[in-house]
PDB file of C-alpha atoms in Angstrom:
ATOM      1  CA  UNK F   1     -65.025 243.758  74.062  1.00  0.00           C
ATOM      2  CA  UNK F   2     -68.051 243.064  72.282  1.00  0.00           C
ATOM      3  CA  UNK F   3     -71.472 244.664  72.597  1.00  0.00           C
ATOM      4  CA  UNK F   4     -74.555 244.111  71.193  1.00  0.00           C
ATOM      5  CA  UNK F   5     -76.807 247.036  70.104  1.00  0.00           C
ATOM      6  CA  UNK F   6     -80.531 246.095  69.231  1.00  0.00           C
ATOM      7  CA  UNK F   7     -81.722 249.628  68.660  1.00  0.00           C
ATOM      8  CA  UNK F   8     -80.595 253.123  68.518  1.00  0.00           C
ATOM      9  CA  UNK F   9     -81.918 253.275  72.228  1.00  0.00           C
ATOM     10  CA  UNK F  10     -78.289 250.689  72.902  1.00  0.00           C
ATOM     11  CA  UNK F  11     -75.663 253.437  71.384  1.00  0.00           C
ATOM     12  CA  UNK F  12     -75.645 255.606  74.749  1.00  0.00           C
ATOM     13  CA  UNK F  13     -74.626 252.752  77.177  1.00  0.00           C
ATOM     14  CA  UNK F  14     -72.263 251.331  74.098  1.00  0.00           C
ATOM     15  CA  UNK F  15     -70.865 254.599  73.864  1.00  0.00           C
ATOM     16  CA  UNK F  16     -70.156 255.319  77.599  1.00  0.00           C
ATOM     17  CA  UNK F  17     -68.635 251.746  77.711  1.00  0.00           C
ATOM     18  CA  UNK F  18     -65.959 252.777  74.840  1.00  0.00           C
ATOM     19  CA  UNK F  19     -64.949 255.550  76.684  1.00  0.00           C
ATOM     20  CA  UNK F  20     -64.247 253.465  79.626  1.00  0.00           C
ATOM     21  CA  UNK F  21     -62.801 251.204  77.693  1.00  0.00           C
ATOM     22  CA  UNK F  22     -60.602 253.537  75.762  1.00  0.00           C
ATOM     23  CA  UNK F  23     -59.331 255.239  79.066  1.00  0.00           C
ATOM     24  CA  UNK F  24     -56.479 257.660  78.274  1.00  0.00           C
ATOM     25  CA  UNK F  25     -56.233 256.506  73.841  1.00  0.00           C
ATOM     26  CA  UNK F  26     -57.160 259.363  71.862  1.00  0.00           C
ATOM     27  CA  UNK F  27     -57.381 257.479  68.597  1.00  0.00           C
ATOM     28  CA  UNK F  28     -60.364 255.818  67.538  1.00  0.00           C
ATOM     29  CA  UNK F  29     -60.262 254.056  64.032  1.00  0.00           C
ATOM     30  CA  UNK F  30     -64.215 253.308  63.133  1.00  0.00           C
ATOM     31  CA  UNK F  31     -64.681 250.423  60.354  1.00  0.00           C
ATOM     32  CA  UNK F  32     -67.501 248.813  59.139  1.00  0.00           C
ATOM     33  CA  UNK F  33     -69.450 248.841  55.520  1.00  0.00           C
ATOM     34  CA  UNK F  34     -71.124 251.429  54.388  1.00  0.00           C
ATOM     35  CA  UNK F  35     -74.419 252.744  55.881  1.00  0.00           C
ATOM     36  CA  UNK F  36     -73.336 250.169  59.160  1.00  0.00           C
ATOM     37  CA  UNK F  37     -73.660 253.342  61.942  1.00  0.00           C
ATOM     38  CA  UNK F  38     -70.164 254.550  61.984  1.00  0.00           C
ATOM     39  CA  UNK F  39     -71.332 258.498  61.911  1.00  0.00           C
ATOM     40  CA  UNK F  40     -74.377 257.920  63.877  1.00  0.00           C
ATOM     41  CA  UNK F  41     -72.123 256.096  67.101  1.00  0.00           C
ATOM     42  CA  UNK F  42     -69.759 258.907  66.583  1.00  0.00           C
ATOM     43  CA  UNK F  43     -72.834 261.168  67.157  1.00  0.00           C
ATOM     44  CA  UNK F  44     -73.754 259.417  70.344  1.00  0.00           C
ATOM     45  CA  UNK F  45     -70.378 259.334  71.319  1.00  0.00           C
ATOM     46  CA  UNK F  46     -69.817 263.536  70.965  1.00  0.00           C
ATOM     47  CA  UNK F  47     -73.260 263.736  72.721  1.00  0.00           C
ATOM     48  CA  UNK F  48     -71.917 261.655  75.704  1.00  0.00           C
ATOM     49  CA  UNK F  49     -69.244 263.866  75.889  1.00  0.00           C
ATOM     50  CA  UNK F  50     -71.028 267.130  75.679  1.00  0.00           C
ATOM     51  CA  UNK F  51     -71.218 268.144  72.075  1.00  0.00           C
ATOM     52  CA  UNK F  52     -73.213 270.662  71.572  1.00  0.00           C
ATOM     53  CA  UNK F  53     -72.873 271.175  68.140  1.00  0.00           C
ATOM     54  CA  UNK F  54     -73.951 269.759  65.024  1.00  0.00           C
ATOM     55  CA  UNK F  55     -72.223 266.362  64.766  1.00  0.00           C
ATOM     56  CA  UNK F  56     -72.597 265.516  61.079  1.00  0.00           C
ATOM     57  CA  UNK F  57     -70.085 263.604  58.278  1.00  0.00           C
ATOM     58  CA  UNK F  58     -67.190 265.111  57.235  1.00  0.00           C
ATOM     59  CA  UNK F  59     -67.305 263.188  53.948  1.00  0.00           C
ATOM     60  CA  UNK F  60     -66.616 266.362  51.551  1.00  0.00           C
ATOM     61  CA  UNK F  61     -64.481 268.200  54.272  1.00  0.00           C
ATOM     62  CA  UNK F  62     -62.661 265.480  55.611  1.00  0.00           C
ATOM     63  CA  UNK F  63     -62.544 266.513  59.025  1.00  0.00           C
ATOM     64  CA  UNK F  64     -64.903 268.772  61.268  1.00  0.00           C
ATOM     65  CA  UNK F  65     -63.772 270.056  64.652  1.00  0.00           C
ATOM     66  CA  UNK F  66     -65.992 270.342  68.063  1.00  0.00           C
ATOM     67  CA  UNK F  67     -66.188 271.564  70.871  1.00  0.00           C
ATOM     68  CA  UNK F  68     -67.095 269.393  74.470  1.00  0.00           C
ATOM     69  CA  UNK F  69     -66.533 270.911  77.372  1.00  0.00           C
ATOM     70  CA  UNK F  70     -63.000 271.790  78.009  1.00  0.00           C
ATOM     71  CA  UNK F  71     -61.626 269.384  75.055  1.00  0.00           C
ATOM     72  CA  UNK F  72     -61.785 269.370  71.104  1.00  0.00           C
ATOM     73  CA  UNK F  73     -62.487 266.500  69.052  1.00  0.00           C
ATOM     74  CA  UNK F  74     -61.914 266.002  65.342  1.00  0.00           C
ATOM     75  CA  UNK F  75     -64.210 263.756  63.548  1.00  0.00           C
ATOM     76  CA  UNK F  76     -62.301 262.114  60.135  1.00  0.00           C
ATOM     77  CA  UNK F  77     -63.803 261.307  57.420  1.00  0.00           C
ATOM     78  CA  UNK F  78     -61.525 259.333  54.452  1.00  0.00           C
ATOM     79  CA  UNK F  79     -63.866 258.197  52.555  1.00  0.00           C
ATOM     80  CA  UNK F  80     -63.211 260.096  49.735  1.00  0.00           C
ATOM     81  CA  UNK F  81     -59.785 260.425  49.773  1.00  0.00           C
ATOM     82  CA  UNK F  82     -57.551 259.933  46.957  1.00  0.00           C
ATOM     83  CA  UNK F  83     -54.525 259.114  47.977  1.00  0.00           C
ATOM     84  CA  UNK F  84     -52.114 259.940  51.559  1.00  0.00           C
ATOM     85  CA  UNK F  85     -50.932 263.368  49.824  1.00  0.00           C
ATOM     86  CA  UNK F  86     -54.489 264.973  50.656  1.00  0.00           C
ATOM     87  CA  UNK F  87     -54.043 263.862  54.316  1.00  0.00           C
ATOM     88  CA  UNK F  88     -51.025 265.418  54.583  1.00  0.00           C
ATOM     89  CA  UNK F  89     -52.532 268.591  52.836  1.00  0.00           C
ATOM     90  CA  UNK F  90     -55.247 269.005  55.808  1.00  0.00           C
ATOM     91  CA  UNK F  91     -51.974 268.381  58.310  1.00  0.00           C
ATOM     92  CA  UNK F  92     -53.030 265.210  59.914  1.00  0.00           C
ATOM     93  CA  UNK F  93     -50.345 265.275  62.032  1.00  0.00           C
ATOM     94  CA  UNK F  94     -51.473 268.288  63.956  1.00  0.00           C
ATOM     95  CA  UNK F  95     -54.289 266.389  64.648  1.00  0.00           C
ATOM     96  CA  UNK F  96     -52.951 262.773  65.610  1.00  0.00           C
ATOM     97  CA  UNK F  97     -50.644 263.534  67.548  1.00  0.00           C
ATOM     98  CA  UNK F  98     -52.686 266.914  69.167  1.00  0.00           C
ATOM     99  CA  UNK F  99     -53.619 265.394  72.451  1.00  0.00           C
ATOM    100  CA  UNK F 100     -57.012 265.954  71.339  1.00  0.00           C
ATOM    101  CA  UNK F 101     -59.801 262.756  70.871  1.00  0.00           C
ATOM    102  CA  UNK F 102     -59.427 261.737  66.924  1.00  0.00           C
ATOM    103  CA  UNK F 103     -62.674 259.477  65.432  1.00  0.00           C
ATOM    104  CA  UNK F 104     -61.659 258.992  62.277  1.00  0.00           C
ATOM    105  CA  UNK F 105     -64.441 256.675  59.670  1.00  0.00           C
ATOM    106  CA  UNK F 106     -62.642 254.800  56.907  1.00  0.00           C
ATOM    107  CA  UNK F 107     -58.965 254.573  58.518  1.00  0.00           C
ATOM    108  CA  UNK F 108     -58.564 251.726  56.262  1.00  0.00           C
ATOM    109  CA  UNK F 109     -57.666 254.607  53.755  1.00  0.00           C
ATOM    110  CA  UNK F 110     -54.737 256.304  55.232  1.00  0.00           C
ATOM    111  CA  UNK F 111     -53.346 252.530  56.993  1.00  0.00           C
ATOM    112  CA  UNK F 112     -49.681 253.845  56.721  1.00  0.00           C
ATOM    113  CA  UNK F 113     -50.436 257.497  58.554  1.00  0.00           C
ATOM    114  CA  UNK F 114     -52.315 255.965  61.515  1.00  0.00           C
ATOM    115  CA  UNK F 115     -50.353 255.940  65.095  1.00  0.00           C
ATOM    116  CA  UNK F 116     -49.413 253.095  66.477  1.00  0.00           C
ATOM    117  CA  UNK F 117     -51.518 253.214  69.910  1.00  0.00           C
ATOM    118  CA  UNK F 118     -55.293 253.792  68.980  1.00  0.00           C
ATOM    119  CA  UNK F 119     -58.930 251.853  70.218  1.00  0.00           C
ATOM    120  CA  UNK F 120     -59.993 250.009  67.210  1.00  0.00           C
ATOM    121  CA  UNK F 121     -64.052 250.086  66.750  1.00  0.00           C
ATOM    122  CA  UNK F 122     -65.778 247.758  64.252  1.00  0.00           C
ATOM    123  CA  UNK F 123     -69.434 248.082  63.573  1.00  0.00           C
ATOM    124  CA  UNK F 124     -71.023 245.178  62.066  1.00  0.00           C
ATOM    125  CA  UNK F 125     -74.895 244.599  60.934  1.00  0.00           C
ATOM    126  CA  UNK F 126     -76.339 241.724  61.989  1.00  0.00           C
ATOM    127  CA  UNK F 127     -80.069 242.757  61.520  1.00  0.00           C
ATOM    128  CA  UNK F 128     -82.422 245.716  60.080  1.00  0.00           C
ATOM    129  CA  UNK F 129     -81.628 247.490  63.477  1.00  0.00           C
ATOM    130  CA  UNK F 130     -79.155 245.224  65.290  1.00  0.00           C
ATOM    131  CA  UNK F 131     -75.342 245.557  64.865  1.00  0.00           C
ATOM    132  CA  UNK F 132     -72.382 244.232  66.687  1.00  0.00           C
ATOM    133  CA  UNK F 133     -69.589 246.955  67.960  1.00  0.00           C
ATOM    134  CA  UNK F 134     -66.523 245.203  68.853  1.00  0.00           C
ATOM    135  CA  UNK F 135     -63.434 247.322  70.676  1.00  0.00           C
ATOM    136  CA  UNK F 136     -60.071 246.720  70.721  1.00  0.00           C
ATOM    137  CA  UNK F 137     -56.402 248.561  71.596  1.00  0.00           C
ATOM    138  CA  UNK F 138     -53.226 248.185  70.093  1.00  0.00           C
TER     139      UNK F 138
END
């Protein structure tokens, strides 16, 4: 599924669509470059799910935790990872494979550690404000 966003105004609908989209997956692997709108979608997407929180980057903790409603997500950042010992240092797997919704930025990173069955989200620009979101499942 691809979807068109031509301002920041676009995210909510795009957002709402994923989750349709995603149904019952609980992974979601964001790519794109850097500065494309990975954190601010997954901002969008917490607030359409009732975040109340702060949603900000987990670049230098690598992951942050929040609260919606009755569920928890964890937001991923691997950015700055060195290599797949420092995932399994924060206990990835207690996350993964939690039950709990798992958007994890720069997945690219930890390739080997991600499970099988996830929603695949690529952000790509294609103007000053305009960028192309493309979903997938595996």
């Amino acid at each position: 599924m691809n979807i068109q966003i031509n301002s920041q105004e676009d995210l909510k609908s795009a957002a709402i669509q994923l989750l349709e989209f995603a149904a019952e997956e609980k992974i979601f692997l964001f790519e794109g470059d850097m500065g494309a709108g990975k954190t601010t979608f997954i901002k969008v997407i917490c607030e359409v799910l009732g975040v109340e929180d702060l949603v900000s980057s987990p670049t230098f903790s690598i992951v942050n935790e929040y609260l919606a409603k009755e569920d928890k997500i964890y937001h991923f950042d691997f950015y700055r990872i060195k290599d797949l010992q420092e995932a399994y240092d924060i206990g990835y797997e207690e996350y993964f494979y939690s039950g709990d919704r798992c958007l994890i930025e720069w997945p690219e990173r930890i390739a080997l550690l991600i499970p099988e069955h996830h929603v695949k989200v690529d952000i790509q620009v294609t103007g000053p404000e305009q960028r192309l979101i493309s979903f997938s499942k595996t």
